[in-house]
PDB file of C-alpha atoms in Angstrom:
ATOM      1  CA  MET A   1       0.000   0.000   0.000  1.00 51.00           C
ATOM      2  CA  ASP A   2       1.465   3.148  -1.063  1.00 59.00           C
ATOM      3  CA  LEU A   3       0.595   6.696  -0.133  1.00 54.00           C
ATOM      4  CA  ALA A   4      -1.239   7.374  -3.390  1.00 60.00           C
ATOM      5  CA  SER A   5      -3.701   4.517  -2.868  1.00 64.00           C
ATOM      6  CA  ILE A   6      -4.339   5.599   0.742  1.00 66.00           C
ATOM      7  CA  ASP A   7      -4.974   9.183  -0.379  1.00 78.00           C
ATOM      8  CA  ALA A   8      -7.331   7.964  -3.129  1.00 75.00           C
ATOM      9  CA  ALA A   9      -9.214   5.757  -0.667  1.00 75.00           C
ATOM     10  CA  THR A  10      -9.448   8.622   1.824  1.00 82.00           C
ATOM     11  CA  ALA A  11     -10.567  11.014  -0.909  1.00 80.00           C
ATOM     12  CA  ILE A  12     -13.274   8.555  -2.059  1.00 84.00           C
ATOM     13  CA  GLY A  13     -14.400   8.115   1.553  1.00 83.00           C
ATOM     14  CA  ASP A  14     -14.490  11.881   2.036  1.00 84.00           C
ATOM     15  CA  VAL A  15     -16.540  12.321  -1.152  1.00 85.00           C
ATOM     16  CA  ILE A  16     -18.982   9.632  -0.013  1.00 88.00           C
ATOM     17  CA  ALA A  17     -19.261  11.262   3.427  1.00 86.00           C
ATOM     18  CA  LEU A  18     -19.805  14.672   1.826  1.00 88.00           C
ATOM     19  CA  ALA A  19     -22.491  13.208  -0.472  1.00 88.00           C
ATOM     20  CA  ALA A  20     -24.176  11.628   2.543  1.00 89.00           C
ATOM     21  CA  LEU A  21     -24.064  14.958   4.392  1.00 88.00           C
ATOM     22  CA  VAL A  22     -25.583  16.831   1.424  1.00 89.00           C
ATOM     23  CA  THR A  23     -28.267  14.149   1.061  1.00 91.00           C
ATOM     24  CA  SER A  24     -29.184  14.353   4.731  1.00 91.00           C
ATOM     25  CA  ILE A  25     -29.347  18.184   4.634  1.00 92.00           C
ATOM     26  CA  VAL A  26     -31.636  18.065   1.579  1.00 90.00           C
ATOM     27  CA  SER A  27     -33.741  15.397   3.278  1.00 92.00           C
ATOM     28  CA  ILE A  28     -34.096  17.476   6.460  1.00 91.00           C
ATOM     29  CA  ARG A  29     -35.149  20.557   4.456  1.00 92.00           C
ATOM     30  CA  LYS A  30     -37.749  18.584   2.495  1.00 90.00           C
ATOM     31  CA  SER A  31     -39.006  17.003   5.713  1.00 91.00           C
ATOM     32  CA  ASN A  32     -39.410  20.458   7.290  1.00 91.00           C
ATOM     33  CA  LYS A  33     -41.299  21.687   4.218  1.00 91.00           C
ATOM     34  CA  ALA A  34     -43.545  18.628   4.322  1.00 90.00           C
ATOM     35  CA  GLU A  35     -44.290  19.176   8.016  1.00 92.00           C
ATOM     36  CA  SER A  36     -45.099  22.828   7.338  1.00 91.00           C
ATOM     37  CA  LEU A  37     -47.430  21.900   4.498  1.00 90.00           C
ATOM     38  CA  GLN A  38     -49.051  19.195   6.624  1.00 92.00           C
ATOM     39  CA  ALA A  39     -49.715  21.758   9.369  1.00 91.00           C
ATOM     40  CA  LYS A  40     -51.307  24.122   6.823  1.00 92.00           C
ATOM     41  CA  VAL A  41     -53.441  21.285   5.446  1.00 91.00           C
ATOM     42  CA  ALA A  42     -54.588  20.375   8.967  1.00 91.00           C
ATOM     43  CA  GLU A  43     -55.480  24.016   9.679  1.00 92.00           C
ATOM     44  CA  LEU A  44     -57.417  24.368   6.430  1.00 90.00           C
ATOM     45  CA  ASP A  45     -59.155  21.051   7.064  1.00 90.00           C
ATOM     46  CA  ALA A  46     -60.288  22.262  10.493  1.00 90.00           C
ATOM     47  CA  LYS A  47     -61.612  25.491   8.956  1.00 89.00           C
ATOM     48  CA  LEU A  48     -63.437  23.525   6.254  1.00 89.00           C
ATOM     49  CA  LYS A  49     -65.053  21.221   8.813  1.00 88.00           C
ATOM     50  CA  ALA A  50     -66.188  24.226  10.873  1.00 86.00           C
ATOM     51  CA  TYR A  51     -67.608  25.869   7.750  1.00 85.00           C
ATOM     52  CA  GLU A  52     -69.406  22.669   6.693  1.00 82.00           C
ATOM     53  CA  LEU A  53     -70.831  22.249  10.186  1.00 80.00           C
ATOM     54  CA  ALA A  54     -72.109  25.842  10.217  1.00 76.00           C
ATOM     55  CA  ASP A  55     -73.536  25.355   6.714  1.00 70.00           C
ATOM     56  CA  ALA A  56     -75.246  22.123   7.779  1.00 69.00           C
ATOM     57  CA  GLU A  57     -76.734  23.865  10.815  1.00 66.00           C
ATOM     58  CA  GLU A  58     -78.001  26.676   8.591  1.00 64.00           C
ATOM     59  CA  GLY A  59     -79.422  24.184   6.098  1.00 62.00           C
ATOM     60  CA  ARG A  60     -81.456  22.421   8.806  1.00 70.00           C
ATOM     61  CA  LYS A  61     -83.354  25.543   9.808  1.00 81.00           C
ATOM     62  CA  ALA A  62     -86.836  26.428   8.650  1.00 84.00           C
ATOM     63  CA  CYS A  63     -87.073  28.811   5.694  1.00 88.00           C
ATOM     64  CA  VAL A  64     -90.463  30.044   4.545  1.00 91.00           C
ATOM     65  CA  GLU A  65     -91.043  31.709   1.172  1.00 92.00           C
ATOM     66  CA  ALA A  66     -93.977  33.128  -0.733  1.00 92.00           C
ATOM     67  CA  ARG A  67     -94.722  32.827  -4.453  1.00 92.00           C
ATOM     68  CA  ALA A  68     -97.650  33.374  -6.772  1.00 90.00           C
ATOM     69  CA  ILE A  69     -99.215  30.401  -8.548  1.00 91.00           C
ATOM     70  CA  SER A  70    -102.038  29.978 -11.025  1.00 88.00           C
ATOM     71  CA  VAL A  71    -104.953  27.735 -10.100  1.00 87.00           C
ATOM     72  CA  GLY A  72    -107.482  27.448 -12.904  1.00 85.00           C
ATOM     73  CA  LYS A  73    -108.351  31.004 -13.886  1.00 83.00           C
ATOM     74  CA  GLY A  74    -107.389  32.454 -10.494  1.00 84.00           C
ATOM     75  CA  ARG A  75    -104.203  33.230  -8.626  1.00 88.00           C
ATOM     76  CA  ARG A  76    -103.024  32.087  -5.227  1.00 91.00           C
ATOM     77  CA  LEU A  77    -100.242  33.216  -2.935  1.00 91.00           C
ATOM     78  CA  ARG A  78     -98.441  30.029  -1.877  1.00 93.00           C
ATOM     79  CA  ILE A  79     -96.580  30.146   1.426  1.00 94.00           C
ATOM     80  CA  CYS A  80     -94.174  27.187   1.611  1.00 94.00           C
ATOM     81  CA  ASN A  81     -91.518  25.916   3.997  1.00 92.00           C
ATOM     82  CA  VAL A  82     -88.404  25.173   1.910  1.00 89.00           C
ATOM     83  CA  GLY A  83     -86.209  24.612   4.985  1.00 84.00           C
ATOM     84  CA  LYS A  84     -85.436  21.371   6.784  1.00 83.00           C
ATOM     85  CA  GLU A  85     -87.366  21.973  10.030  1.00 87.00           C
ATOM     86  CA  PRO A  86     -90.959  22.916  10.797  1.00 90.00           C
ATOM     87  CA  ALA A  87     -91.878  26.591  11.147  1.00 91.00           C
ATOM     88  CA  ARG A  88     -94.369  27.789  13.753  1.00 92.00           C
ATOM     89  CA  GLU A  89     -96.676  30.810  13.785  1.00 92.00           C
ATOM     90  CA  VAL A  90     -96.236  31.488  10.060  1.00 93.00           C
ATOM     91  CA  ASP A  91     -97.621  34.851   9.006  1.00 92.00           C
ATOM     92  CA  PHE A  92     -97.206  37.227   6.083  1.00 92.00           C
ATOM     93  CA  LYS A  93     -97.618  40.899   5.347  1.00 91.00           C
ATOM     94  CA  VAL A  94     -98.009  42.501   1.924  1.00 89.00           C
ATOM     95  CA  LEU A  95     -95.631  45.464   1.842  1.00 89.00           C
ATOM     96  CA  ASP A  96     -97.439  47.250  -1.011  1.00 82.00           C
ATOM     97  CA  LYS A  97    -100.351  49.212   0.525  1.00 79.00           C
ATOM     98  CA  ASP A  98    -102.352  49.083  -2.739  1.00 74.00           C
ATOM     99  CA  ARG A  99    -102.187  45.271  -2.685  1.00 77.00           C
ATOM    100  CA  ALA A 100    -102.628  44.688   1.062  1.00 75.00           C
ATOM    101  CA  GLY A 101    -106.404  44.165   0.863  1.00 77.00           C
ATOM    102  CA  LEU A 102    -106.184  41.997  -2.258  1.00 81.00           C
ATOM    103  CA  VAL A 103    -104.653  38.977  -0.528  1.00 85.00           C
ATOM    104  CA  MET A 104    -106.977  36.981   1.685  1.00 85.00           C
ATOM    105  CA  ARG A 105    -105.712  36.028   5.148  1.00 84.00           C
ATOM    106  CA  ASP A 106    -107.836  32.956   5.854  1.00 86.00           C
ATOM    107  CA  HIS A 107    -105.095  30.652   7.171  1.00 84.00           C
ATOM    108  CA  VAL A 108    -102.763  32.966   9.076  1.00 83.00           C
ATOM    109  CA  PRO A 109    -101.216  32.818  11.545  1.00 87.00           C
ATOM    110  CA  PHE A 110    -100.576  29.236  10.487  1.00 89.00           C
ATOM    111  CA  PRO A 111     -99.809  27.223  13.661  1.00 91.00           C
ATOM    112  CA  GLU A 112     -97.104  24.884  12.307  1.00 91.00           C
ATOM    113  CA  LEU A 113     -95.883  24.487   8.759  1.00 89.00           C
ATOM    114  CA  GLU A 114     -94.008  21.217   8.329  1.00 90.00           C
ATOM    115  CA  TYR A 115     -90.910  20.691   6.195  1.00 86.00           C
ATOM    116  CA  GLN A 116     -91.729  20.882   2.434  1.00 88.00           C
ATOM    117  CA  LYS A 117     -95.407  21.734   3.130  1.00 92.00           C
ATOM    118  CA  SER A 118     -97.344  24.794   2.029  1.00 92.00           C
ATOM    119  CA  PHE A 119    -100.679  26.575   2.205  1.00 93.00           C
ATOM    120  CA  ASP A 120    -102.407  28.920  -0.225  1.00 92.00           C
ATOM    121  CA  GLU A 121    -104.197  32.238   0.173  1.00 91.00           C
ATOM    122  CA  VAL A 122    -106.479  33.704  -2.492  1.00 90.00           C
ATOM    123  CA  LEU A 123    -104.859  36.490  -4.478  1.00 87.00           C
ATOM    124  CA  ILE A 124    -107.211  38.948  -6.173  1.00 84.00           C
ATOM    125  CA  THR A 125    -105.985  40.545  -9.392  1.00 81.00           C
ATOM    126  CA  TYR A 126    -107.509  42.924 -11.890  1.00 80.00           C
ATOM    127  CA  LEU A 127    -106.439  44.619 -15.098  1.00 80.00           C
ATOM    128  CA  GLY A 128    -104.173  47.619 -14.620  1.00 78.00           C
ATOM    129  CA  LEU A 129    -102.806  46.493 -11.262  1.00 79.00           C
ATOM    130  CA  ASN A 130     -99.019  46.518 -10.875  1.00 79.00           C
ATOM    131  CA  PRO A 131     -97.993  42.850 -11.275  1.00 83.00           C
ATOM    132  CA  VAL A 132     -94.953  43.130  -8.969  1.00 87.00           C
ATOM    133  CA  PHE A 133     -95.124  43.440  -5.191  1.00 88.00           C
ATOM    134  CA  ASP A 134     -93.268  42.348  -2.060  1.00 91.00           C
ATOM    135  CA  VAL A 135     -94.442  40.022   0.695  1.00 92.00           C
ATOM    136  CA  GLU A 136     -92.714  39.701   4.055  1.00 94.00           C
ATOM    137  CA  VAL A 137     -93.132  36.218   5.512  1.00 94.00           C
ATOM    138  CA  SER A 138     -92.344  35.705   9.192  1.00 93.00           C
ATOM    139  CA  TRP A 139     -92.166  32.589  11.364  1.00 92.00           C
ATOM    140  CA  VAL A 140     -90.751  31.210  14.592  1.00 90.00           C
ATOM    141  CA  ASP A 141     -87.964  28.653  14.122  1.00 85.00           C
ATOM    142  CA  ALA A 142     -87.177  25.586  16.266  1.00 81.00           C
ATOM    143  CA  GLU A 143     -84.931  27.641  18.562  1.00 82.00           C
ATOM    144  CA  GLY A 144     -87.781  30.074  19.298  1.00 84.00           C
ATOM    145  CA  GLY A 145     -86.338  32.987  17.326  1.00 85.00           C
ATOM    146  CA  ARG A 146     -88.526  35.093  15.048  1.00 89.00           C
ATOM    147  CA  GLN A 147     -87.326  34.966  11.432  1.00 89.00           C
ATOM    148  CA  ALA A 148     -88.476  36.949   8.405  1.00 91.00           C
ATOM    149  CA  LYS A 149     -87.889  36.887   4.675  1.00 92.00           C
ATOM    150  CA  ILE A 150     -89.041  39.228   1.919  1.00 92.00           C
ATOM    151  CA  SER A 151     -90.216  37.567  -1.292  1.00 91.00           C
ATOM    152  CA  HIS A 152     -90.615  39.511  -4.523  1.00 90.00           C
ATOM    153  CA  ILE A 153     -93.823  38.387  -6.221  1.00 88.00           C
ATOM    154  CA  SER A 154     -94.319  38.817  -9.945  1.00 85.00           C
ATOM    155  CA  LEU A 155     -97.592  37.837 -11.572  1.00 77.00           C
TER     156      LEU A 155
END
């Protein structure tokens, strides 16, 4: 064994050690990046779950709307629960003073309107009457809070 072969063996060993060091440094950096990304993904996942839970809670509430329908030659104002829970004490108010007396109020306040159920009120129309008006529908939800929604009615 001469000095040249020992130096070559040492040099090869040093190169291999240096390559191993570089590989481990690169690996540590990539591992840190992966951990950082994993933490961000976990945070975003938690936010998404909270948003979906809030959206699901909102979707389960009662939501009552009004719309005009044709029945034979007449018109009706249909009050329907499009939400996922029953609505209690359903009532409506026509916001247009000219139209207020032209909608019968035979069924209101409606005691409890089940999910996907509706009731109709007679809607009187005549020639020359403005075909667009607003109706405010109000109800009490399952939590006991009074809710309201304005529907734009177009005949």
